[in-house]
mmCIF file of C-alpha atoms in Angstrom:
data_model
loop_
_atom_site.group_PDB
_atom_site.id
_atom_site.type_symbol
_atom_site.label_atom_id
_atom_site.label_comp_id
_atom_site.label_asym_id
_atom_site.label_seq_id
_atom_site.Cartn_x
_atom_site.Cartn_y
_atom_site.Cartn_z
ATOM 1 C CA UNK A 1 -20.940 -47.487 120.513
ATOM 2 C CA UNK A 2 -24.456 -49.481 119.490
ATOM 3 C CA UNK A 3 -23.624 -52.307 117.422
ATOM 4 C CA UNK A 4 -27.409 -53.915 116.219
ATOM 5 C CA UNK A 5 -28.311 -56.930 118.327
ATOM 6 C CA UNK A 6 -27.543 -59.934 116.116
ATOM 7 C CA UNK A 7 -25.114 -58.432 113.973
ATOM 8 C CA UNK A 8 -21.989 -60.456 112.991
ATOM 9 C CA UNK A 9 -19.271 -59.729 110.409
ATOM 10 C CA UNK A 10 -19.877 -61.070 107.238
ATOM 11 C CA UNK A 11 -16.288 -62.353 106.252
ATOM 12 C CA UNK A 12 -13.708 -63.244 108.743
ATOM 13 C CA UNK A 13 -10.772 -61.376 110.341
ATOM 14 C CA UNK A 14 -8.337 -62.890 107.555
ATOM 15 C CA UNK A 15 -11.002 -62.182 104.642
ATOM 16 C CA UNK A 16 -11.929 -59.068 105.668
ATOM 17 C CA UNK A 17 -7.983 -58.178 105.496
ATOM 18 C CA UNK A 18 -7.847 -59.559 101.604
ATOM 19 C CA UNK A 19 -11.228 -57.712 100.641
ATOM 20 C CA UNK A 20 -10.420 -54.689 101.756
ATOM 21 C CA UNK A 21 -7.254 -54.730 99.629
ATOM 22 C CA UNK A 22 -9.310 -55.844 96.528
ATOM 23 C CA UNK A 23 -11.927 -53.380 97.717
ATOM 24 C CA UNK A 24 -8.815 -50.199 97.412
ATOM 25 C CA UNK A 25 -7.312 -51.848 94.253
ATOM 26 C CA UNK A 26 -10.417 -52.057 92.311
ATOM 27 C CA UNK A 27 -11.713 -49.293 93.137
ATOM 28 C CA UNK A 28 -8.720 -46.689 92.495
ATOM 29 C CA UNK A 29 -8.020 -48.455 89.025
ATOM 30 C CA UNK A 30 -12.140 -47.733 88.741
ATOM 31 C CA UNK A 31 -11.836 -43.905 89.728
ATOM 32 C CA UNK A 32 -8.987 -43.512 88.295
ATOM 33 C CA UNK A 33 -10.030 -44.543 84.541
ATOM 34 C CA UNK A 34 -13.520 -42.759 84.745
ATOM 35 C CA UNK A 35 -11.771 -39.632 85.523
ATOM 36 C CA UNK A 36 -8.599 -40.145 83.833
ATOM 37 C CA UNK A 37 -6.288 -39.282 87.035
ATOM 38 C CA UNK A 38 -2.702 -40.202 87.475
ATOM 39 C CA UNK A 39 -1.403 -40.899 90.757
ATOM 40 C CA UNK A 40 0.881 -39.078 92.645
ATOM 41 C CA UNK A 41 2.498 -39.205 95.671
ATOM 42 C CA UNK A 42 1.371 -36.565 98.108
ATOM 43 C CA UNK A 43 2.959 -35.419 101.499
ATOM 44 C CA UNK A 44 2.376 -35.960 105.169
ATOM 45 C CA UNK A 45 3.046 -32.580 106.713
ATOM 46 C CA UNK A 46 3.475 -29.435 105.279
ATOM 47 C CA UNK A 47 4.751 -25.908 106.604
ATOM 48 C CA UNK A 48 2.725 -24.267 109.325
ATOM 49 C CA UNK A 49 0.743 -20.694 108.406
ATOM 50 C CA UNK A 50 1.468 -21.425 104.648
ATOM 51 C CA UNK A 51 -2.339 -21.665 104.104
ATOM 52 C CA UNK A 52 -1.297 -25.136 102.234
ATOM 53 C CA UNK A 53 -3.017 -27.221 104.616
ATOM 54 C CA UNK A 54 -7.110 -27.602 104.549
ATOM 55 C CA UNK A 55 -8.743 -26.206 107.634
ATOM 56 C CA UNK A 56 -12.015 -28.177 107.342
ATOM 57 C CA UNK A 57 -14.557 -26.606 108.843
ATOM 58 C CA UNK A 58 -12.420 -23.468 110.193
ATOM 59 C CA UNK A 59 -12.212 -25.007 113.986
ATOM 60 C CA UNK A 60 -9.960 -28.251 113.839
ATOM 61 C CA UNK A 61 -6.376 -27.545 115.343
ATOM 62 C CA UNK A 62 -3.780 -29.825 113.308
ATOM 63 C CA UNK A 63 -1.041 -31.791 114.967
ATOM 64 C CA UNK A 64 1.817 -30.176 114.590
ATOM 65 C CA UNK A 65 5.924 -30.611 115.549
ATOM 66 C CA UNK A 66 8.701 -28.580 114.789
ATOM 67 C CA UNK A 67 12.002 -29.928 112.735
ATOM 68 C CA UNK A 68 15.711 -29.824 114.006
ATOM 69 C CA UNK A 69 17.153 -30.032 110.949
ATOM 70 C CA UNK A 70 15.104 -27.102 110.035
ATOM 71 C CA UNK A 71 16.145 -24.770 113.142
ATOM 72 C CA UNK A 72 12.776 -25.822 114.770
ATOM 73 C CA UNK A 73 10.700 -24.922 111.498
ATOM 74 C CA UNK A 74 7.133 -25.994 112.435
ATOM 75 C CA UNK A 75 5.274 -28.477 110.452
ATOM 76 C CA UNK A 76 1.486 -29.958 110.359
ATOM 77 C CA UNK A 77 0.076 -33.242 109.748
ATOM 78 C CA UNK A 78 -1.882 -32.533 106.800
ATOM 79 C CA UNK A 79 -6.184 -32.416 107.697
ATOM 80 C CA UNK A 80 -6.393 -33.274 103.631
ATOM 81 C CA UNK A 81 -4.862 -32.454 100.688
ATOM 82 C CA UNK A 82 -7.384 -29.977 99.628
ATOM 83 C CA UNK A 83 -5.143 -27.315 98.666
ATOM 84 C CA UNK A 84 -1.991 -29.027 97.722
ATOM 85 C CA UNK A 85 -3.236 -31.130 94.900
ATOM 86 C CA UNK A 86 -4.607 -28.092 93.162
ATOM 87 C CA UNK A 87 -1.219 -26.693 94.183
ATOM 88 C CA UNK A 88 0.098 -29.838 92.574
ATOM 89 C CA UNK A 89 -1.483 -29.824 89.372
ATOM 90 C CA UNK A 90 -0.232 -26.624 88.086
ATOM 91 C CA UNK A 91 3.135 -27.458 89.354
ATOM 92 C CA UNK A 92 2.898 -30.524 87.138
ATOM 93 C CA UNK A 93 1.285 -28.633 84.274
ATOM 94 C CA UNK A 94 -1.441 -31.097 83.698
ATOM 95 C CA UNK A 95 -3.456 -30.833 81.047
ATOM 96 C CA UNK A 96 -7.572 -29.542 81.342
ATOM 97 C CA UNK A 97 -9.155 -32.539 81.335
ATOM 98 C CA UNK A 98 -6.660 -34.853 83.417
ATOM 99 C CA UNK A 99 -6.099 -34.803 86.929
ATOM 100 C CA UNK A 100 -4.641 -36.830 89.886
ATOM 101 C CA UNK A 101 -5.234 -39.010 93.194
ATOM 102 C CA UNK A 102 -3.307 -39.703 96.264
ATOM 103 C CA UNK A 103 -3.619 -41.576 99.042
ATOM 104 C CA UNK A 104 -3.884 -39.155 102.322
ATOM 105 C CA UNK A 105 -3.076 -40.223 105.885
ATOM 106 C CA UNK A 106 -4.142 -37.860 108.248
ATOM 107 C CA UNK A 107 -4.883 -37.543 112.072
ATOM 108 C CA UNK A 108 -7.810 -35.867 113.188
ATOM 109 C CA UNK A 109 -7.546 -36.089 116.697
ATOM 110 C CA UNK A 110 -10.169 -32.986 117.640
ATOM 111 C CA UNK A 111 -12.722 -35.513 115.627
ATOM 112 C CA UNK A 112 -15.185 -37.286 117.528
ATOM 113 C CA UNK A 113 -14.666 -40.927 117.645
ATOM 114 C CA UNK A 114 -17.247 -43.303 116.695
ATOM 115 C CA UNK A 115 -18.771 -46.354 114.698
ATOM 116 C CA UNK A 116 -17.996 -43.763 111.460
ATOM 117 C CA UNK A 117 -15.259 -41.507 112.690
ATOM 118 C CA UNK A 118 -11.695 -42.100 113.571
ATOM 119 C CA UNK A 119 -8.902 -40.298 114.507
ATOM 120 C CA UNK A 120 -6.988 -41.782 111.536
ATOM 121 C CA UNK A 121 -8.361 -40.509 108.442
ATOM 122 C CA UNK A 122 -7.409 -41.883 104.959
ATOM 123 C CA UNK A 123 -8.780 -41.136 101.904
ATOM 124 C CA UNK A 124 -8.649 -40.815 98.281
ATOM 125 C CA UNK A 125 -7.386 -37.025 97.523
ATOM 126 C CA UNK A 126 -8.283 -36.127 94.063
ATOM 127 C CA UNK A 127 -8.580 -32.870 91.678
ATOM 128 C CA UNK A 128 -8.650 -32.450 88.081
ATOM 129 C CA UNK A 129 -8.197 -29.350 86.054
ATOM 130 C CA UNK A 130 -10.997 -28.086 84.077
ATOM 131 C CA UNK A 131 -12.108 -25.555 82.007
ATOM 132 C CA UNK A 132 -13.482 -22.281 83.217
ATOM 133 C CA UNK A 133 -17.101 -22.606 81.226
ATOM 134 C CA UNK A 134 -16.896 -26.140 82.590
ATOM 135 C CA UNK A 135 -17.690 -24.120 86.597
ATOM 136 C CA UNK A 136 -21.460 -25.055 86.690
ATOM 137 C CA UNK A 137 -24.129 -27.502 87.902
ATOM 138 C CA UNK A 138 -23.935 -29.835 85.379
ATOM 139 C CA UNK A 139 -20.045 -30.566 84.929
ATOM 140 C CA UNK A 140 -20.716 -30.971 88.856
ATOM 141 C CA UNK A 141 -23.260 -33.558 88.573
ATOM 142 C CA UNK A 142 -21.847 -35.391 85.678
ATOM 143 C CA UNK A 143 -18.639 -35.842 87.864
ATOM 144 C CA UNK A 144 -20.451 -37.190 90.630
ATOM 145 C CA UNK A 145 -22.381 -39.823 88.709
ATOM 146 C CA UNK A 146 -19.013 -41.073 87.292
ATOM 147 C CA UNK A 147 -17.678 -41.668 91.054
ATOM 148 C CA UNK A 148 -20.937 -43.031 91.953
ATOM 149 C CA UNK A 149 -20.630 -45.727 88.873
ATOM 150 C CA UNK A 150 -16.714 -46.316 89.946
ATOM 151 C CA UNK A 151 -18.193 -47.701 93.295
ATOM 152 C CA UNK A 152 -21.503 -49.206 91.702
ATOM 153 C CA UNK A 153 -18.724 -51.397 89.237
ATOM 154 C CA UNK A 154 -16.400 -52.512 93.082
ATOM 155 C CA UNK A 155 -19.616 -53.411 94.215
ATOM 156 C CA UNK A 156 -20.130 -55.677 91.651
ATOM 157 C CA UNK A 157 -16.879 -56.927 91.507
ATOM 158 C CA UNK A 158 -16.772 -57.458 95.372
ATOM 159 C CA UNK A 159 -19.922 -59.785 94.843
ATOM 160 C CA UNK A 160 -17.888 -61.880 92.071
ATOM 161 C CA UNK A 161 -15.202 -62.324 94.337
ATOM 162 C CA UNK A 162 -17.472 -63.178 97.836
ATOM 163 C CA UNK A 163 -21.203 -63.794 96.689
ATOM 164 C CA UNK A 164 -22.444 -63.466 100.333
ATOM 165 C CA UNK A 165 -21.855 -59.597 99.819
ATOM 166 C CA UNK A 166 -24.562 -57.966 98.522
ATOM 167 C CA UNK A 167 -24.784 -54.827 96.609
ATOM 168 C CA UNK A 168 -27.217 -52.567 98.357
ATOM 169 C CA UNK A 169 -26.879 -49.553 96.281
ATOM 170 C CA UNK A 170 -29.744 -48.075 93.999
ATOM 171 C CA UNK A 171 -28.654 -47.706 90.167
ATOM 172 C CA UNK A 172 -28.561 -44.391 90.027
ATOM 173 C CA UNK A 173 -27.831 -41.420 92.587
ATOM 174 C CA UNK A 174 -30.409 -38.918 93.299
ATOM 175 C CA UNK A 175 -29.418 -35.301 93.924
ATOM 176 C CA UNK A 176 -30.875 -32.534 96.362
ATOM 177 C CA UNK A 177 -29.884 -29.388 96.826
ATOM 178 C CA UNK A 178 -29.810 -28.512 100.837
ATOM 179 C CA UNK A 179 -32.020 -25.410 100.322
ATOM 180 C CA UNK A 180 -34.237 -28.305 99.068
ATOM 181 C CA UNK A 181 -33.844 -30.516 101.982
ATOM 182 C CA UNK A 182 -34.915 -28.080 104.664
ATOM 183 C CA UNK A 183 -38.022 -27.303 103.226
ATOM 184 C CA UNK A 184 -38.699 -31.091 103.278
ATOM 185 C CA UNK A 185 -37.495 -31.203 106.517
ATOM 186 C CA UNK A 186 -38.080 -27.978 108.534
ATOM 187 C CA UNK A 187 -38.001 -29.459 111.626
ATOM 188 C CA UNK A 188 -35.393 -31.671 111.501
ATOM 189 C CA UNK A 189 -31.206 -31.439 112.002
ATOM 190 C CA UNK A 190 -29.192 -31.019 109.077
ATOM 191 C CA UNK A 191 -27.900 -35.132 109.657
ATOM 192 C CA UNK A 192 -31.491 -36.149 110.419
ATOM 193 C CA UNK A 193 -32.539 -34.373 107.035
ATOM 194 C CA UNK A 194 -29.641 -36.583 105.970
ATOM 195 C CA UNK A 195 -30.899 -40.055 107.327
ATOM 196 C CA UNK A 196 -34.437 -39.360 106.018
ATOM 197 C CA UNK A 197 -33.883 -38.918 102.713
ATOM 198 C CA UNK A 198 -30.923 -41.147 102.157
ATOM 199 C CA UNK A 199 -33.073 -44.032 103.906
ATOM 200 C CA UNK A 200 -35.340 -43.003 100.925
ATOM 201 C CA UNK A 201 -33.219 -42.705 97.770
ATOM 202 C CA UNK A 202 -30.626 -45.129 99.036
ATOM 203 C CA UNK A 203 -27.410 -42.699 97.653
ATOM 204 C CA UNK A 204 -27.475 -38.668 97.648
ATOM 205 C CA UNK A 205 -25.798 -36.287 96.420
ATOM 206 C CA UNK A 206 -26.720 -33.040 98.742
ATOM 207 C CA UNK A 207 -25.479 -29.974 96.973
ATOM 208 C CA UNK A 208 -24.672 -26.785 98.744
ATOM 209 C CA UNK A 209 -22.664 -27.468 101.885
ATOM 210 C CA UNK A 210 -21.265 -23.865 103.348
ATOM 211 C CA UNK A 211 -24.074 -21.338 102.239
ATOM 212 C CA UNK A 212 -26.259 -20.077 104.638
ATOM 213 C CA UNK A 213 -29.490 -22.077 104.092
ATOM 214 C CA UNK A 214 -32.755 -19.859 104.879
ATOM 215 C CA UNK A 215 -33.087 -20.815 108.622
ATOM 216 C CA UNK A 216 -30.037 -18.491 108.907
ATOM 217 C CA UNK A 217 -27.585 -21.638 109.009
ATOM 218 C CA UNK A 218 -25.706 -24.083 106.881
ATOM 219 C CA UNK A 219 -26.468 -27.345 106.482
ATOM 220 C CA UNK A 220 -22.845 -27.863 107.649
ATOM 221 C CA UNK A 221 -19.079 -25.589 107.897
ATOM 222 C CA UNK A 222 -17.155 -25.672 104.993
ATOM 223 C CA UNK A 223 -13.293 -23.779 104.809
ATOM 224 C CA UNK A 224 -13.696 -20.933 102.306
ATOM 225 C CA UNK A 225 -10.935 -21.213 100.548
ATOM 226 C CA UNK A 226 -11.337 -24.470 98.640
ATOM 227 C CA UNK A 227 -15.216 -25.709 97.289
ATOM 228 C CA UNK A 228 -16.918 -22.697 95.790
ATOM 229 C CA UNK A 229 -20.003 -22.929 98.121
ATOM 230 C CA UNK A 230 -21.617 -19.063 97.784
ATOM 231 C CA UNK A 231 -21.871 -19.032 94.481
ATOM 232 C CA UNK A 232 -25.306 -18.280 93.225
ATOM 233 C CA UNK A 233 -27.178 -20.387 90.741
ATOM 234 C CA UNK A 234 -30.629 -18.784 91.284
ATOM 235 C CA UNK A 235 -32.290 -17.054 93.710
ATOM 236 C CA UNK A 236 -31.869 -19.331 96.535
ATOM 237 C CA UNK A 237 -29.987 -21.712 95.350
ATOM 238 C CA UNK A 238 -25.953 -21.697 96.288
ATOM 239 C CA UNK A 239 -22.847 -23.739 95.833
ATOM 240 C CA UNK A 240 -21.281 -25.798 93.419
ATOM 241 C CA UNK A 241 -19.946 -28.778 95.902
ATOM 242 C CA UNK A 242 -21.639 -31.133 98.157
ATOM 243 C CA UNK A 243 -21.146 -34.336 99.703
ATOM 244 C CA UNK A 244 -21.855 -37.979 98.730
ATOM 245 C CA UNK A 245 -24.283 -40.107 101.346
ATOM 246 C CA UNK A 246 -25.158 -43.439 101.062
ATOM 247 C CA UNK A 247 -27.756 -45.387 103.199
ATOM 248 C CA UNK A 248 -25.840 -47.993 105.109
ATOM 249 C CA UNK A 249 -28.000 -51.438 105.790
ATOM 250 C CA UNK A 250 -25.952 -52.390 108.466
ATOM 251 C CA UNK A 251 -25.828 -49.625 110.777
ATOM 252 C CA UNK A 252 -29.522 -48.464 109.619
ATOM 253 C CA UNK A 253 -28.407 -45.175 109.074
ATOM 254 C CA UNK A 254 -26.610 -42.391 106.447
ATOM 255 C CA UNK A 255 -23.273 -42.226 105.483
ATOM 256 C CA UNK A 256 -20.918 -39.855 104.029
ATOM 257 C CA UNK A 257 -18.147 -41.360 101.574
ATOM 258 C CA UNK A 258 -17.267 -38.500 100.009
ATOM 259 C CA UNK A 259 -17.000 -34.612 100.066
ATOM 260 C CA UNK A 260 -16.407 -33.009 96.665
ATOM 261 C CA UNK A 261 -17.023 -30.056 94.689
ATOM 262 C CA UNK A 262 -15.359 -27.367 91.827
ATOM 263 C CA UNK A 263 -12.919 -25.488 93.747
ATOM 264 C CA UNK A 264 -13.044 -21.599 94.215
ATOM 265 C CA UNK A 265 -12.112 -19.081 91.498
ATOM 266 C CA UNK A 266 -10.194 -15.659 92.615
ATOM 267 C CA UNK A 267 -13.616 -14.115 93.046
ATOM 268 C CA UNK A 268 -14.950 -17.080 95.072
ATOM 269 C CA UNK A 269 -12.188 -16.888 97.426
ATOM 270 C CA UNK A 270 -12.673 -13.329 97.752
ATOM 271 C CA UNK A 271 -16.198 -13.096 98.419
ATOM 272 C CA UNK A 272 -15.830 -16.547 100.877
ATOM 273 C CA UNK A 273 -13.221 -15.316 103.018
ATOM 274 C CA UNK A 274 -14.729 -11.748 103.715
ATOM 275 C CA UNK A 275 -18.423 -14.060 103.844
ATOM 276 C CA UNK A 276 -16.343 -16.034 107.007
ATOM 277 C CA UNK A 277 -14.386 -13.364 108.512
ATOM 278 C CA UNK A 278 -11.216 -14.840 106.852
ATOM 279 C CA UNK A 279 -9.780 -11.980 104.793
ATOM 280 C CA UNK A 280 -6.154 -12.284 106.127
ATOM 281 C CA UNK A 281 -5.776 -15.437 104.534
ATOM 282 C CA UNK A 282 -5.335 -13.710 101.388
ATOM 283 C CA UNK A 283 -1.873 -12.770 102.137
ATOM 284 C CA UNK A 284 -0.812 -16.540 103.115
ATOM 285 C CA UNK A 285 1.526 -18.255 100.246
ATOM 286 C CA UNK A 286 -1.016 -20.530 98.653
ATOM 287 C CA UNK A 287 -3.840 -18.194 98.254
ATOM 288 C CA UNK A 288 -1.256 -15.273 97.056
ATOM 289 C CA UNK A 289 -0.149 -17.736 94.040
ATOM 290 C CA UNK A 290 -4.584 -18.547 93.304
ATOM 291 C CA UNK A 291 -5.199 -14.555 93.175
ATOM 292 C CA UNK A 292 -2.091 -14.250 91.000
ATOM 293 C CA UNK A 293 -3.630 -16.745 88.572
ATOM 294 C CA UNK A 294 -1.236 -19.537 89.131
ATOM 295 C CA UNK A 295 -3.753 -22.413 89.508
ATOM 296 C CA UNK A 296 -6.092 -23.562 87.024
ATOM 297 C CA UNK A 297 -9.975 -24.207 86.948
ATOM 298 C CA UNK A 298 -10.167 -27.558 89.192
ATOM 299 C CA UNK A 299 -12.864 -29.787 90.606
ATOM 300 C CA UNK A 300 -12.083 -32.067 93.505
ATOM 301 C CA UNK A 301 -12.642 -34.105 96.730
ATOM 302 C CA UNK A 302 -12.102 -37.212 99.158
ATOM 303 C CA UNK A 303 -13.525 -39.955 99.172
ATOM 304 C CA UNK A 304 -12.973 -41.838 102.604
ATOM 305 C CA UNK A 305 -11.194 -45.063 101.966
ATOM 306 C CA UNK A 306 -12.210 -46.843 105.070
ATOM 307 C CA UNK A 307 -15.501 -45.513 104.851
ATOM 308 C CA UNK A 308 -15.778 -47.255 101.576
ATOM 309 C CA UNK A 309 -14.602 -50.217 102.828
ATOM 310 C CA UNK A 310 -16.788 -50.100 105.704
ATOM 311 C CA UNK A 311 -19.620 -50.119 103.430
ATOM 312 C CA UNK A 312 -18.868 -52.113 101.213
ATOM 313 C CA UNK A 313 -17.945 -54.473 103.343
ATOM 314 C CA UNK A 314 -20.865 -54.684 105.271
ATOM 315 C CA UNK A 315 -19.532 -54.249 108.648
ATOM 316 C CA UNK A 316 -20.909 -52.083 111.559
ATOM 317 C CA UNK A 317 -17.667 -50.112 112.824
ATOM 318 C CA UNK A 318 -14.832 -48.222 111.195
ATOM 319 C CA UNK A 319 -12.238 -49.810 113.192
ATOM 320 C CA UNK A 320 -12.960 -53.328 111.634
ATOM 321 C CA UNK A 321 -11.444 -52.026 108.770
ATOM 322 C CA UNK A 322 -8.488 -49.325 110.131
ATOM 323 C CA UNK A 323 -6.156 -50.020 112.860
ATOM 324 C CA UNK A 324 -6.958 -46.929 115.431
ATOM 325 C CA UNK A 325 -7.346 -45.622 118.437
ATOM 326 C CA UNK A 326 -10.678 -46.582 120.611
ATOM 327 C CA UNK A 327 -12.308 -45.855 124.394
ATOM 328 C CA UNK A 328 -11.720 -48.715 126.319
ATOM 329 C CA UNK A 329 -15.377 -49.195 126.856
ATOM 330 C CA UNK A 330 -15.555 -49.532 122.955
ATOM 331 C CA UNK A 331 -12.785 -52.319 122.713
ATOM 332 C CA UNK A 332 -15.099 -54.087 125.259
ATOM 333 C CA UNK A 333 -18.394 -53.641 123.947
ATOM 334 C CA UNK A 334 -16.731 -55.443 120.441
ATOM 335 C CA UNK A 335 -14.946 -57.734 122.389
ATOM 336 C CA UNK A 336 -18.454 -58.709 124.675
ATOM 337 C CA UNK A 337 -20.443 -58.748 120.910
ATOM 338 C CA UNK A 338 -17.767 -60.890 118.748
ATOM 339 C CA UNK A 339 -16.769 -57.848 116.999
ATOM 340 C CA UNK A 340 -13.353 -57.578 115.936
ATOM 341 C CA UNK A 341 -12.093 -54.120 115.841
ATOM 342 C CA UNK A 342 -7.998 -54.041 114.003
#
């Protein structure tokens, strides 16, 4: 852990506690109206190997336990909710245009834990159906500016409700492809590409997150069975998702809020799990009911809820806004620096 010389927390223990609830309230009602999503209540766990649960990158083992009552049926803490929401909107029948949000609580325990990463996860899970000629760049882009206004108007609100928080954010959100980003940055690391240019613009939108970029690699992993990240929209350009990153004042550095993007078709999931060596997930239950046409056209993401706090907030360390777990030499580098960690 590095926490700045100097720094110190803004608001206090007790304030920070009543923020970050306005902070959630204000901005769900906010997300919520700009993309005109209902909320629903989402699960926990769900049933091991029935290809329901997200797999992130393709590497992270989920907790899992097995069930008594269900003659030791085993179940897994759900990653996200990837997968189930679209799952959930055609199980709902909701209408093109409308789509939901849920709160997801997740562990992460194979994630590395640091001033940004936790092993708790919680986020906003959201996905909204859409029309098929609605698949492109554009819809993309136009969706992202509308969650990048939701958190421009909390901002705003946050500094009506404690003036000595200011709104750092730039008025609009610049985008990049990654293709883009490494010809900026050839000799730099996808997250140092990531620093540079969010230091620059202040809030990104990096589109393309999956593809093989032309160094041979991607700016990061991506599961292939949920964004649509191969699909081509010109010669070298690929994907139709990408992730929201901010440029954090208080740490000095990028951060990541949210990871988004319109979800696969039956030919994207086709072509992405033969593309990652994948092709017996076809035959799992959730991907069975996609290639049989049971889901509709959706577009989708998380936005981390902490994260946004975090940020908004002003403070240096995830854990002064989520009660976790920490190294002890963590707990004691706060407690030496005045910095109180939930």
């Amino acid at each position: 852990m590095q926490i700045k010389n100097g720094y110190k927390s803004i608001l206090s223990p007790h304030d920070t506690e009543k923020a970050i609830k306005s902070a959630k309230d204000i901005f769900e009602k906010e997300l919520s109206g700009s993309l005109k999503l209902s909320r629903l209540t989402s699960p926990l766990f769900v049933e091991e190997n029935s290809g329901i649960n997200d797999d992130l990158s393709g590497v992270e083992k989920p907790v899992s336990f097995s069930v008594s009552a269900l003659g030791g049926k085993r179940m897994e803490i759900v990653q996200s909710l990837a997968k189930w929401k679209r799952m959930a909107l055609a199980d709902y029948s909701f209408p093109l245009g409308r789509g939901i949000y849920t709160d997801m609580n997740a562990l992460r325990p194979d994630d590395k834990v640091d001033e940004i990463h936790s092993v708790y996860v919680d986020q906003w899970d959201w996905e909204k159906a859409i029309r098929k000629d609605e698949r492109n760049l554009d819809y993309l882009k136009k969706t992202v500016r509308e969650i990048f206004f939701a958190i421009k108007r909390t901002a705003f609100l946050l500094e009506e409700f404690y003036p000595q928080i200011k709104d750092t954010l730039p008025e609009d959100i610049t985008f990049i492809h990654s293709e883009d980003l490494l010809e900026m940055y050839p000799d730099l690391l996808p997250e140092e590409r990531e620093k540079r240019v969010a230091k620059e613009y202040g809030a990104v939108f990096i589109i393309g997150i999956g593809s093989v970029l032309k160094d041979g690699r991607p700016h990061s992993l991506r599961a292939p069975d949920y964004d649509d990240w191969s699909t081509k929209t010109d010669d070298m350009h690929k994907g139709l998702n990408g992730d929201i990153i901010v440029w954090d004042t208080v740490r000095e550095d990028s951060l990541e809020l949210s990871s988004m993007g319109i979800r696969v078709d039956r030919d994207a999931l086709l072509r992405q799990l033969k593309l990652s060596g994948n092709e017996e997930r076809a035959s799992l239950y959730w991907h069975k009911r996609l290639l049989a046409g049971d889901y509709p056209e959706t577009i989708g993401g998380g936005i981390g809820q902490s994260r946004l706090c975090m940020f908004l907030l002003k403070k240096c360390h995830i854990g002064e806004v989520q009660a976790s777990v920490w190294p002890e030499e963590v707990r004691k580098e706060a407690e030496e620096k005045s910095v109180y960690l939930i």
